[in-house]
Coordinates of C-alpha atoms in Angstrom, one line a residue:
M1 CA -13.5 6.6 -4.2
T2 CA -12.8 8.0 -7.7
A3 CA -12.7 5.9 -10.8
E4 CA -8.9 6.4 -10.9
A5 CA -8.5 5.2 -7.4
R6 CA -10.7 2.1 -8.1
R7 CA -8.5 1.2 -11.1
A8 CA -5.3 1.7 -8.9
I9 CA -6.6 -0.6 -6.1
A10 CA -7.6 -3.2 -8.7
V11 CA -4.1 -3.2 -10.2
I12 CA -2.5 -3.4 -6.7
R13 CA -4.7 -6.4 -5.9
K14 CA -3.9 -8.1 -9.1
C15 CA -0.2 -7.6 -8.5
I16 CA -0.6 -9.2 -5.1
E17 CA -2.6 -12.1 -6.5
A18 CA 0.1 -12.7 -9.2
D19 CA 2.9 -12.4 -6.7
R20 CA 4.2 -9.3 -8.6
Y21 CA 5.0 -7.0 -5.8
A22 CA 8.1 -5.8 -3.8
L23 CA 8.5 -4.8 -0.2
T24 CA 11.1 -2.1 0.5
V25 CA 13.4 -2.5 3.5
H26 CA 11.7 0.6 5.0
F27 CA 8.3 -1.1 4.6
L28 CA 9.5 -4.3 6.3
T29 CA 11.0 -2.3 9.1
R30 CA 7.8 -0.3 9.7
M31 CA 5.8 -3.6 9.7
E32 CA 8.2 -5.0 12.3
Q33 CA 8.0 -1.9 14.4
R34 CA 4.2 -2.3 14.7
G35 CA 4.2 -6.1 14.9
L36 CA 2.3 -6.5 11.7
F37 CA 2.4 -9.3 9.2
W38 CA 1.7 -9.3 5.5
P39 CA -1.9 -10.7 5.9
D40 CA -2.6 -7.5 8.0
V41 CA -1.5 -5.3 5.1
V42 CA -3.5 -7.4 2.6
A43 CA -6.6 -7.1 4.7
V44 CA -6.3 -3.3 4.5
I45 CA -5.9 -3.5 0.7
D46 CA -8.9 -5.8 0.5
R47 CA -11.1 -3.5 2.5
P48 CA -9.8 0.1 2.1
R49 CA -11.5 3.0 3.7
S50 CA -9.9 5.3 1.1
V51 CA -7.5 5.2 -1.7
R52 CA -5.9 8.5 -2.8
P53 CA -3.1 9.5 -5.2
Q54 CA 0.2 11.0 -4.0
R55 CA 2.8 12.6 -6.1
M56 CA 5.1 10.5 -8.3
D57 CA 8.0 8.7 -6.7
E58 CA 11.6 9.3 -7.7
Y59 CA 11.3 6.8 -10.6
G60 CA 8.3 8.6 -12.1
R61 CA 5.8 6.0 -10.9
P62 CA 2.4 7.0 -9.5
K63 CA 2.1 6.6 -5.7
W64 CA -1.0 5.7 -3.9
I65 CA -2.0 5.8 -0.2
I66 CA -4.4 3.1 1.0
R67 CA -6.1 3.7 4.3
G68 CA -7.9 1.2 6.4
N69 CA -8.3 -0.5 9.7
L70 CA -6.5 -3.5 11.1
A71 CA -8.4 -6.2 13.0
D72 CA -7.6 -4.4 16.3
G73 CA -9.1 -1.2 15.0
L74 CA -5.8 0.6 14.4
D75 CA -6.0 3.0 11.4
I76 CA -3.0 2.6 9.1
E77 CA -2.0 4.0 5.7
V78 CA 0.0 2.0 3.2
V79 CA 2.0 3.9 0.5
C80 CA 2.9 2.0 -2.7
A81 CA 4.0 2.8 -6.2
I82 CA 2.6 1.1 -9.4
E83 CA 5.0 0.5 -12.3
T84 CA 3.9 2.6 -15.3
D85 CA 3.3 -0.6 -17.3
L86 CA 1.1 -1.9 -14.4
S87 CA 3.5 -5.0 -14.1
E88 CA 4.4 -4.6 -10.4
T89 CA 3.5 -2.8 -7.2
E90 CA 6.2 -1.6 -4.8
F91 CA 5.2 -1.2 -1.1
I92 CA 7.2 1.8 0.2
T93 CA 6.0 2.5 3.7
L94 CA 3.1 2.3 6.1
Y95 CA 2.3 4.5 9.0
W96 CA -0.3 5.0 11.8
E97 CA -1.0 7.6 14.5
D98 CA -0.1 6.7 18.1

């Protein structure tokens, strides 16, 4: 994991701890489709297999993809955007391979 990725995951974790995050409707729909709960997502963020940058979102915020395994072994990726002032993280989507 790069230094930039380590900084990003640290910011994401701090936002979660401080309750400074938002979940998009799309993110909530994807969680429901897979039968996931917020603690499942937090577990992936706590123990990521990889963290990599993605292009900027439509608001100019850097996006990150966090990859990890759920308790059942399913490999998922969580996509989120960090506010430029590091004040909040927005969870955009998550996906997995069937």
